[in-house]
Amino acid sequence: MKATQRDFNAVAPRAAQQAKIMFFCGPDEAGAAAAAARLIAMLPDPGERVDFSGGDLKSDPVRLGDEARSNSLFAGTRHILVSANGDEAHDAVKTLLDVIDAGEGEGACPILIVATSATDKSRTAKLLEGRGDGLVAMFHPPDLKSVTEEVRRMADAAGLRLGGDLAERIARAAGLDVRLAQSEVTKLALYVDASAQAPRQASEEALDAIGAKTEEDGFMPLVNAVLSGEVNRLPGELRRMHELSLNPVAVLLALERRAAQLAQLTARLGPNGKIKDLLETEQKARRVFWRDARDLGTQMQRWNAKRLNRLVQRLAALHRSLLSNSQAAELLLAQELTDIARYAAPRR
């Protein structure tokens, strides 16, 4: 089975019933992770969760199959969630598929792999895409309209009556990150005491009370300073990050999403396109917000396709570093953002 963000909701119920190994990939890492979480919730009986990193499986490919076929500690059901980079899980998946195809995979629990820096053309995806017991789900960076619609869906599930303007505000405040948006919706539902059985109307005042107000209060000024190469602004933005206790991983996610958006725009631009004309077209299609157009134009001048490819790889490595060094995450992020801003700064 194959899916994208457009048809994932339609494919997911069947995958939850039939698929044994599910591979979530694409440049929208946040969207892939959120989709994996939604599919876990759809499993008939998710049971205990077992976590692996891609590095764990790369060093011991047999371990995945052994764990998938072993019994839960409390003799209940289980599922396995793997956080990998690229094709780190390839050998482990191939080994398990060989076992399944030999008729020895009976009772294996569901396995979900969220693979950063992988696509549906990767070697792991090729192992699964033609199989009825496999799923490959590819996620591209969403636009404002699609994230706003997703926020509305989250709100409906939580029992929140949410107007379009408020849903769009949550999408913007989350930097188009559906995981952060889900967190905001969950907090808002708790604040107004909403549930599916007892829906409640959300308001601007309630959203003001529970957290992030607008993206201007959050990550984007720092993201724009870094990717626009505005090294003079950077110290002030890093100081603001510290004073507001902005989560380093959340800041990095916003940076990753902007880098992915730039890569998408650069691909549409082509070698001879005009940045201004492209951004005007994207605004009319509601894929670019008018306030972002100026920053995007500057950043597209700073970052060509080759540079963006290096940037995405560097951000993925930084993401892993932050997750494994949480105590020093803010310092590591500040150092890397400074290097990136200097690299993006216009040459004199």
mmCIF file of C-alpha atoms in Angstrom:
data_model
loop_
_atom_site.group_PDB
_atom_site.id
_atom_site.type_symbol
_atom_site.label_atom_id
_atom_site.label_comp_id
_atom_site.label_asym_id
_atom_site.label_seq_id
_atom_site.Cartn_x
_atom_site.Cartn_y
_atom_site.Cartn_z
ATOM 1 C CA MET A 1 0.000 0.000 0.000
ATOM 2 C CA LYS A 2 1.063 3.570 -0.678
ATOM 3 C CA ALA A 3 -0.294 6.849 0.637
ATOM 4 C CA THR A 4 0.392 10.572 0.752
ATOM 5 C CA GLN A 5 -1.015 13.247 3.023
ATOM 6 C CA ARG A 6 -3.862 13.693 0.535
ATOM 7 C CA ASP A 7 -5.219 10.151 0.820
ATOM 8 C CA PHE A 8 -3.713 8.972 4.096
ATOM 9 C CA ASN A 9 -6.961 9.308 6.055
ATOM 10 C CA ALA A 10 -8.686 7.083 3.497
ATOM 11 C CA VAL A 11 -5.905 4.459 3.418
ATOM 12 C CA ALA A 12 -5.120 4.411 7.158
ATOM 13 C CA PRO A 13 -8.088 2.310 8.402
ATOM 14 C CA ARG A 14 -7.214 -0.507 5.977
ATOM 15 C CA ALA A 15 -3.530 -0.251 6.861
ATOM 16 C CA ALA A 16 -4.338 -0.481 10.571
ATOM 17 C CA GLN A 17 -6.139 -3.779 9.907
ATOM 18 C CA GLN A 18 -3.784 -5.353 7.345
ATOM 19 C CA ALA A 19 -0.290 -3.860 7.444
ATOM 20 C CA LYS A 20 2.463 -5.342 9.577
ATOM 21 C CA ILE A 21 5.244 -2.910 8.635
ATOM 22 C CA MET A 22 4.497 0.772 7.991
ATOM 23 C CA PHE A 23 7.078 3.229 6.671
ATOM 24 C CA PHE A 24 6.446 6.973 7.116
ATOM 25 C CA CYS A 25 8.805 9.238 5.184
ATOM 26 C CA GLY A 26 9.174 12.466 3.210
ATOM 27 C CA PRO A 27 10.460 15.984 3.843
ATOM 28 C CA ASP A 28 7.615 16.732 6.269
ATOM 29 C CA GLU A 29 9.004 14.839 9.256
ATOM 30 C CA ALA A 30 6.412 16.336 11.590
ATOM 31 C CA GLY A 31 3.576 15.224 9.317
ATOM 32 C CA ALA A 32 5.025 11.719 9.053
ATOM 33 C CA ALA A 33 5.334 11.410 12.833
ATOM 34 C CA ALA A 34 1.805 12.716 13.359
ATOM 35 C CA ALA A 35 0.447 10.236 10.807
ATOM 36 C CA ALA A 36 2.209 7.376 12.592
ATOM 37 C CA ALA A 37 0.577 8.481 15.858
ATOM 38 C CA ARG A 38 -2.858 8.560 14.175
ATOM 39 C CA LEU A 39 -2.378 5.085 12.763
ATOM 40 C CA ILE A 40 -1.303 3.721 16.150
ATOM 41 C CA ALA A 41 -4.572 5.040 17.550
ATOM 42 C CA MET A 42 -6.430 3.122 14.812
ATOM 43 C CA LEU A 43 -4.813 -0.246 15.591
ATOM 44 C CA PRO A 44 -7.371 -2.769 16.886
ATOM 45 C CA ASP A 45 -5.369 -3.206 20.097
ATOM 46 C CA PRO A 46 -2.117 -1.166 20.169
ATOM 47 C CA GLY A 47 -1.012 -2.470 23.543
ATOM 48 C CA GLU A 48 2.501 -1.786 24.829
ATOM 49 C CA ARG A 49 4.818 0.435 22.774
ATOM 50 C CA VAL A 50 8.413 -0.631 22.170
ATOM 51 C CA ASP A 51 10.807 2.049 20.892
ATOM 52 C CA PHE A 52 13.869 1.538 18.700
ATOM 53 C CA SER A 53 16.228 3.927 16.969
ATOM 54 C CA GLY A 54 17.460 3.322 13.452
ATOM 55 C CA GLY A 55 20.950 2.915 14.864
ATOM 56 C CA ASP A 56 19.763 0.059 17.099
ATOM 57 C CA LEU A 57 18.468 -1.852 14.091
ATOM 58 C CA LYS A 58 21.377 -1.019 11.816
ATOM 59 C CA SER A 59 23.836 -2.556 14.281
ATOM 60 C CA ASP A 60 21.612 -5.616 14.910
ATOM 61 C CA PRO A 61 19.195 -6.272 11.995
ATOM 62 C CA VAL A 62 17.851 -9.493 13.537
ATOM 63 C CA ARG A 63 16.624 -7.675 16.628
ATOM 64 C CA LEU A 64 13.530 -6.207 14.985
ATOM 65 C CA GLY A 65 12.144 -9.591 13.988
ATOM 66 C CA ASP A 66 12.933 -11.128 17.362
ATOM 67 C CA GLU A 67 11.198 -8.290 19.184
ATOM 68 C CA ALA A 68 8.189 -8.281 16.849
ATOM 69 C CA ARG A 69 7.546 -11.986 17.466
ATOM 70 C CA SER A 70 8.255 -12.016 21.208
ATOM 71 C CA ASN A 71 5.566 -11.721 23.854
ATOM 72 C CA SER A 72 4.815 -8.515 25.717
ATOM 73 C CA LEU A 73 6.166 -8.260 29.264
ATOM 74 C CA PHE A 74 2.618 -8.537 30.570
ATOM 75 C CA ALA A 75 1.488 -11.070 27.936
ATOM 76 C CA GLY A 76 -0.582 -8.444 26.129
ATOM 77 C CA THR A 77 -0.394 -6.890 22.694
ATOM 78 C CA ARG A 78 2.341 -4.525 21.581
ATOM 79 C CA HIS A 79 3.537 -2.411 18.685
ATOM 80 C CA ILE A 80 7.017 -1.192 17.727
ATOM 81 C CA LEU A 81 7.867 2.404 16.855
ATOM 82 C CA VAL A 82 11.183 3.029 15.102
ATOM 83 C CA SER A 83 12.754 6.489 14.710
ATOM 84 C CA ALA A 84 15.251 6.151 11.884
ATOM 85 C CA ASN A 85 17.301 8.270 9.542
ATOM 86 C CA GLY A 86 17.187 7.358 5.878
ATOM 87 C CA ASP A 87 17.565 3.628 5.253
ATOM 88 C CA GLU A 88 18.956 2.692 8.671
ATOM 89 C CA ALA A 89 16.156 0.132 9.139
ATOM 90 C CA HIS A 90 16.511 -1.442 5.670
ATOM 91 C CA ASP A 91 18.411 -4.590 6.637
ATOM 92 C CA ALA A 92 16.210 -5.185 9.653
ATOM 93 C CA VAL A 93 13.044 -4.848 7.568
ATOM 94 C CA LYS A 94 14.405 -7.149 4.854
ATOM 95 C CA THR A 95 15.360 -9.763 7.443
ATOM 96 C CA LEU A 96 11.878 -9.681 8.970
ATOM 97 C CA LEU A 97 10.163 -9.824 5.572
ATOM 98 C CA ASP A 98 12.202 -12.919 4.705
ATOM 99 C CA VAL A 99 10.940 -14.511 7.908
ATOM 100 C CA ILE A 100 7.335 -13.545 7.134
ATOM 101 C CA ASP A 101 7.566 -14.813 3.559
ATOM 102 C CA ALA A 102 8.921 -18.122 4.867
ATOM 103 C CA GLY A 103 5.715 -18.518 6.871
ATOM 104 C CA GLU A 104 7.312 -17.872 10.236
ATOM 105 C CA GLY A 105 5.912 -14.415 10.965
ATOM 106 C CA GLU A 106 2.676 -15.506 12.620
ATOM 107 C CA GLY A 107 1.852 -13.301 15.583
ATOM 108 C CA ALA A 108 4.325 -10.544 14.734
ATOM 109 C CA CYS A 109 3.200 -7.202 16.124
ATOM 110 C CA PRO A 110 2.736 -4.053 13.994
ATOM 111 C CA ILE A 111 5.886 -2.053 13.245
ATOM 112 C CA LEU A 112 5.836 1.666 12.422
ATOM 113 C CA ILE A 113 8.983 3.341 11.106
ATOM 114 C CA VAL A 114 9.295 7.139 10.949
ATOM 115 C CA ALA A 115 12.294 7.790 8.705
ATOM 116 C CA THR A 116 13.855 11.248 8.558
ATOM 117 C CA SER A 117 15.584 12.114 5.244
ATOM 118 C CA ALA A 118 13.940 9.178 3.451
ATOM 119 C CA THR A 119 11.478 9.160 0.548
ATOM 120 C CA ASP A 120 9.185 6.677 -1.162
ATOM 121 C CA LYS A 121 12.115 5.960 -3.510
ATOM 122 C CA SER A 122 14.369 4.757 -0.699
ATOM 123 C CA ARG A 123 15.465 1.125 -0.467
ATOM 124 C CA THR A 124 13.284 0.447 2.569
ATOM 125 C CA ALA A 125 10.215 1.841 0.827
ATOM 126 C CA LYS A 126 10.895 -0.363 -2.200
ATOM 127 C CA LEU A 127 10.734 -3.428 0.045
ATOM 128 C CA LEU A 128 7.219 -2.539 1.219
ATOM 129 C CA GLU A 129 5.362 -0.615 -1.479
ATOM 130 C CA GLY A 130 4.030 -3.618 -3.408
ATOM 131 C CA ARG A 131 2.998 -5.663 -0.394
ATOM 132 C CA GLY A 132 -0.478 -5.983 1.076
ATOM 133 C CA ASP A 133 1.043 -6.236 4.553
ATOM 134 C CA GLY A 134 3.173 -3.127 4.055
ATOM 135 C CA LEU A 135 2.496 0.604 3.922
ATOM 136 C CA VAL A 136 4.645 3.419 2.519
ATOM 137 C CA ALA A 137 3.328 6.876 3.417
ATOM 138 C CA MET A 138 5.077 9.923 1.929
ATOM 139 C CA PHE A 139 4.542 13.398 3.392
ATOM 140 C CA HIS A 140 5.446 16.728 1.784
ATOM 141 C CA PRO A 141 5.427 20.061 3.624
ATOM 142 C CA PRO A 142 1.803 21.177 4.011
ATOM 143 C CA ASP A 143 0.456 24.575 3.106
ATOM 144 C CA LEU A 144 -1.546 26.835 5.391
ATOM 145 C CA LYS A 145 -4.884 25.684 4.001
ATOM 146 C CA SER A 146 -4.232 21.982 4.589
ATOM 147 C CA VAL A 147 -2.921 22.514 8.139
ATOM 148 C CA THR A 148 -5.910 24.729 8.952
ATOM 149 C CA GLU A 149 -8.206 21.934 7.759
ATOM 150 C CA GLU A 150 -6.264 19.455 9.884
ATOM 151 C CA VAL A 151 -6.675 21.726 12.928
ATOM 152 C CA ARG A 152 -10.427 21.757 12.282
ATOM 153 C CA ARG A 153 -10.397 17.945 12.186
ATOM 154 C CA MET A 154 -8.443 17.809 15.471
ATOM 155 C CA ALA A 155 -10.900 20.238 17.046
ATOM 156 C CA ASP A 156 -13.914 18.197 15.927
ATOM 157 C CA ALA A 157 -12.401 15.066 17.474
ATOM 158 C CA ALA A 158 -11.756 16.930 20.733
ATOM 159 C CA GLY A 159 -15.254 18.404 20.924
ATOM 160 C CA LEU A 160 -14.136 21.943 20.099
ATOM 161 C CA ARG A 161 -16.282 24.193 17.966
ATOM 162 C CA LEU A 162 -13.588 26.145 16.169
ATOM 163 C CA GLY A 163 -14.077 28.925 13.650
ATOM 164 C CA GLY A 164 -11.941 29.113 10.518
ATOM 165 C CA ASP A 165 -10.040 32.200 11.669
ATOM 166 C CA LEU A 166 -9.145 30.566 14.985
ATOM 167 C CA ALA A 167 -8.081 27.336 13.269
ATOM 168 C CA GLU A 168 -5.828 29.315 10.932
ATOM 169 C CA ARG A 169 -4.345 31.187 13.866
ATOM 170 C CA ILE A 170 -3.451 27.897 15.590
ATOM 171 C CA ALA A 171 -1.898 26.603 12.357
ATOM 172 C CA ARG A 172 0.252 29.728 12.046
ATOM 173 C CA ALA A 173 1.253 29.758 15.709
ATOM 174 C CA ALA A 174 2.424 26.151 15.331
ATOM 175 C CA GLY A 175 4.563 27.038 12.309
ATOM 176 C CA LEU A 176 2.454 24.594 10.223
ATOM 177 C CA ASP A 177 3.680 21.782 12.491
ATOM 178 C CA VAL A 178 0.721 19.455 13.037
ATOM 179 C CA ARG A 179 2.231 18.009 16.212
ATOM 180 C CA LEU A 180 2.462 21.433 17.842
ATOM 181 C CA ALA A 181 -1.008 22.253 16.526
ATOM 182 C CA GLN A 182 -2.369 19.088 18.142
ATOM 183 C CA SER A 183 -0.810 20.150 21.439
ATOM 184 C CA GLU A 184 -2.525 23.541 21.213
ATOM 185 C CA VAL A 185 -5.891 21.954 20.385
ATOM 186 C CA THR A 186 -5.551 19.508 23.292
ATOM 187 C CA LYS A 187 -4.703 22.308 25.732
ATOM 188 C CA LEU A 188 -7.587 24.422 24.439
ATOM 189 C CA ALA A 189 -10.046 21.538 24.819
ATOM 190 C CA LEU A 190 -8.939 20.989 28.416
ATOM 191 C CA TYR A 191 -9.187 24.710 29.162
ATOM 192 C CA VAL A 192 -12.801 25.021 27.999
ATOM 193 C CA ASP A 193 -13.701 21.539 29.319
ATOM 194 C CA ALA A 194 -14.634 20.225 25.877
ATOM 195 C CA SER A 195 -15.049 16.591 24.909
ATOM 196 C CA ALA A 196 -16.621 14.618 22.099
ATOM 197 C CA GLN A 197 -19.601 13.947 24.395
ATOM 198 C CA ALA A 198 -19.866 17.588 25.538
ATOM 199 C CA PRO A 199 -18.683 19.964 22.765
ATOM 200 C CA ARG A 200 -17.750 23.534 23.663
ATOM 201 C CA GLN A 201 -17.219 26.708 21.652
ATOM 202 C CA ALA A 202 -13.614 27.953 21.557
ATOM 203 C CA SER A 203 -12.808 31.644 21.635
ATOM 204 C CA GLU A 204 -9.923 34.018 20.966
ATOM 205 C CA GLU A 205 -9.747 34.769 24.690
ATOM 206 C CA ALA A 206 -9.420 31.096 25.578
ATOM 207 C CA LEU A 207 -6.618 30.604 23.052
ATOM 208 C CA ASP A 208 -4.844 33.693 24.414
ATOM 209 C CA ALA A 209 -4.990 32.150 27.869
ATOM 210 C CA ILE A 210 -3.458 28.763 27.078
ATOM 211 C CA GLY A 211 -0.301 29.515 25.120
ATOM 212 C CA ALA A 212 1.277 30.592 21.855
ATOM 213 C CA LYS A 213 -0.494 33.672 20.531
ATOM 214 C CA THR A 214 0.909 34.234 17.072
ATOM 215 C CA GLU A 215 3.921 33.105 15.164
ATOM 216 C CA GLU A 216 5.424 36.579 15.746
ATOM 217 C CA ASP A 217 5.547 35.643 19.455
ATOM 218 C CA GLY A 218 7.211 32.333 18.616
ATOM 219 C CA PHE A 219 9.763 30.837 16.318
ATOM 220 C CA MET A 220 9.575 32.614 12.990
ATOM 221 C CA PRO A 221 11.567 35.785 13.767
ATOM 222 C CA LEU A 222 14.497 33.569 14.748
ATOM 223 C CA VAL A 223 14.007 31.254 11.767
ATOM 224 C CA ASN A 224 13.905 34.203 9.378
ATOM 225 C CA ALA A 225 16.999 35.806 10.888
ATOM 226 C CA VAL A 226 18.961 32.575 10.450
ATOM 227 C CA LEU A 227 17.881 31.655 6.925
ATOM 228 C CA SER A 228 18.098 35.240 5.671
ATOM 229 C CA GLY A 229 21.664 35.494 6.949
ATOM 230 C CA GLU A 230 20.831 38.440 9.209
ATOM 231 C CA VAL A 231 23.751 37.934 11.582
ATOM 232 C CA ASN A 232 23.242 41.328 13.237
ATOM 233 C CA ARG A 233 19.736 40.340 14.348
ATOM 234 C CA LEU A 234 20.711 36.886 15.505
ATOM 235 C CA PRO A 235 22.101 37.688 19.005
ATOM 236 C CA GLY A 236 18.865 39.439 19.951
ATOM 237 C CA GLU A 237 16.765 36.549 18.651
ATOM 238 C CA LEU A 238 18.884 33.977 20.500
ATOM 239 C CA ARG A 239 18.509 36.023 23.663
ATOM 240 C CA ARG A 240 14.738 36.111 23.137
ATOM 241 C CA MET A 241 14.737 32.316 22.635
ATOM 242 C CA HIS A 242 16.412 31.940 26.030
ATOM 243 C CA GLU A 243 14.231 34.481 27.832
ATOM 244 C CA LEU A 244 11.003 32.936 26.517
ATOM 245 C CA SER A 245 12.291 29.393 27.161
ATOM 246 C CA LEU A 246 11.440 28.356 23.609
ATOM 247 C CA ASN A 247 11.814 24.615 23.174
ATOM 248 C CA PRO A 248 14.993 23.972 21.102
ATOM 249 C CA VAL A 249 13.468 21.014 19.255
ATOM 250 C CA ALA A 250 10.339 23.022 18.446
ATOM 251 C CA VAL A 251 12.508 25.861 17.106
ATOM 252 C CA LEU A 252 14.429 23.372 14.984
ATOM 253 C CA LEU A 253 11.189 21.870 13.663
ATOM 254 C CA ALA A 254 10.097 25.332 12.524
ATOM 255 C CA LEU A 255 13.475 25.764 10.812
ATOM 256 C CA GLU A 256 13.180 22.355 9.138
ATOM 257 C CA ARG A 257 9.729 23.189 7.848
ATOM 258 C CA ARG A 258 10.868 26.493 6.381
ATOM 259 C CA ALA A 259 13.850 24.749 4.738
ATOM 260 C CA ALA A 260 11.479 22.182 3.244
ATOM 261 C CA GLN A 261 9.181 24.961 2.018
ATOM 262 C CA LEU A 262 12.146 26.703 0.378
ATOM 263 C CA ALA A 263 13.160 23.454 -1.313
ATOM 264 C CA GLN A 264 9.643 23.032 -2.654
ATOM 265 C CA LEU A 265 9.489 26.608 -3.929
ATOM 266 C CA THR A 266 12.939 26.372 -5.503
ATOM 267 C CA ALA A 267 11.883 23.230 -7.365
ATOM 268 C CA ARG A 268 8.805 25.039 -8.709
ATOM 269 C CA LEU A 269 10.879 28.063 -9.670
ATOM 270 C CA GLY A 270 13.205 26.177 -11.988
ATOM 271 C CA PRO A 271 16.463 27.571 -13.397
ATOM 272 C CA ASN A 272 14.978 30.589 -15.200
ATOM 273 C CA GLY A 273 11.975 31.540 -13.100
ATOM 274 C CA LYS A 274 11.424 34.834 -11.331
ATOM 275 C CA ILE A 275 11.109 34.644 -7.558
ATOM 276 C CA LYS A 276 8.667 37.551 -7.312
ATOM 277 C CA ASP A 277 6.306 36.081 -9.909
ATOM 278 C CA LEU A 278 6.396 32.657 -8.272
ATOM 279 C CA LEU A 279 5.599 34.042 -4.826
ATOM 280 C CA GLU A 280 2.695 36.056 -6.195
ATOM 281 C CA THR A 281 1.291 32.880 -7.755
ATOM 282 C CA GLU A 282 1.781 30.957 -4.502
ATOM 283 C CA GLN A 283 -0.027 33.663 -2.535
ATOM 284 C CA LYS A 284 -3.004 33.527 -4.892
ATOM 285 C CA ALA A 285 -3.105 29.745 -4.436
ATOM 286 C CA ARG A 286 -2.968 30.274 -0.632
ATOM 287 C CA ARG A 287 0.193 28.210 -0.337
ATOM 288 C CA VAL A 288 2.165 31.245 0.873
ATOM 289 C CA PHE A 289 0.932 33.794 3.394
ATOM 290 C CA TRP A 290 1.451 37.395 2.279
ATOM 291 C CA ARG A 291 3.423 38.252 5.427
ATOM 292 C CA ASP A 292 5.928 35.499 4.629
ATOM 293 C CA ALA A 293 6.512 36.528 1.019
ATOM 294 C CA ARG A 294 9.238 39.092 1.709
ATOM 295 C CA ASP A 295 11.258 36.732 3.930
ATOM 296 C CA LEU A 296 10.801 33.858 1.496
ATOM 297 C CA GLY A 297 12.008 36.035 -1.376
ATOM 298 C CA THR A 298 15.174 36.947 0.526
ATOM 299 C CA GLN A 299 15.806 33.362 1.551
ATOM 300 C CA MET A 300 15.317 32.001 -1.974
ATOM 301 C CA GLN A 301 18.082 34.346 -3.074
ATOM 302 C CA ARG A 302 20.356 32.994 -0.352
ATOM 303 C CA TRP A 303 19.658 29.271 -0.800
ATOM 304 C CA ASN A 304 19.795 27.405 -4.113
ATOM 305 C CA ALA A 305 18.851 23.740 -4.505
ATOM 306 C CA LYS A 306 22.359 22.454 -3.774
ATOM 307 C CA ARG A 307 22.711 24.571 -0.642
ATOM 308 C CA LEU A 308 19.244 23.561 0.555
ATOM 309 C CA ASN A 309 20.076 19.882 0.172
ATOM 310 C CA ARG A 310 23.116 20.340 2.414
ATOM 311 C CA LEU A 311 21.050 22.377 4.859
ATOM 312 C CA VAL A 312 18.357 19.705 5.176
ATOM 313 C CA GLN A 313 21.002 17.050 5.884
ATOM 314 C CA ARG A 314 22.658 19.280 8.456
ATOM 315 C CA LEU A 315 19.355 20.010 10.200
ATOM 316 C CA ALA A 316 18.539 16.288 10.348
ATOM 317 C CA ALA A 317 21.897 15.623 12.026
ATOM 318 C CA LEU A 318 21.266 18.491 14.447
ATOM 319 C CA HIS A 319 17.820 17.074 15.258
ATOM 320 C CA ARG A 320 19.365 13.762 16.301
ATOM 321 C CA SER A 321 21.987 15.595 18.342
ATOM 322 C CA LEU A 322 19.377 17.643 20.220
ATOM 323 C CA LEU A 323 17.327 14.558 21.065
ATOM 324 C CA SER A 324 20.372 12.751 22.439
ATOM 325 C CA ASN A 325 21.777 15.781 24.314
ATOM 326 C CA SER A 326 18.688 17.374 25.828
ATOM 327 C CA GLN A 327 20.548 19.144 28.642
ATOM 328 C CA ALA A 328 22.812 20.987 26.197
ATOM 329 C CA ALA A 329 20.155 21.352 23.474
ATOM 330 C CA GLU A 330 19.823 25.147 23.678
ATOM 331 C CA LEU A 331 23.591 25.693 23.448
ATOM 332 C CA LEU A 332 23.977 23.217 20.568
ATOM 333 C CA LEU A 333 21.115 24.871 18.695
ATOM 334 C CA ALA A 334 22.491 28.396 19.217
ATOM 335 C CA GLN A 335 25.927 27.369 17.911
ATOM 336 C CA GLU A 336 24.481 25.695 14.820
ATOM 337 C CA LEU A 337 22.078 28.543 14.056
ATOM 338 C CA THR A 338 24.968 30.988 14.224
ATOM 339 C CA ASP A 339 26.962 28.922 11.713
ATOM 340 C CA ILE A 340 23.975 28.644 9.363
ATOM 341 C CA ALA A 341 23.270 32.392 9.538
ATOM 342 C CA ARG A 342 26.888 33.191 8.742
ATOM 343 C CA TYR A 343 26.753 30.800 5.790
ATOM 344 C CA ALA A 344 23.574 32.458 4.514
ATOM 345 C CA ALA A 345 24.852 36.005 4.950
ATOM 346 C CA PRO A 346 25.373 37.842 1.653
ATOM 347 C CA ARG A 347 28.977 37.914 0.514
ATOM 348 C CA ARG A 348 30.587 41.339 0.349
#
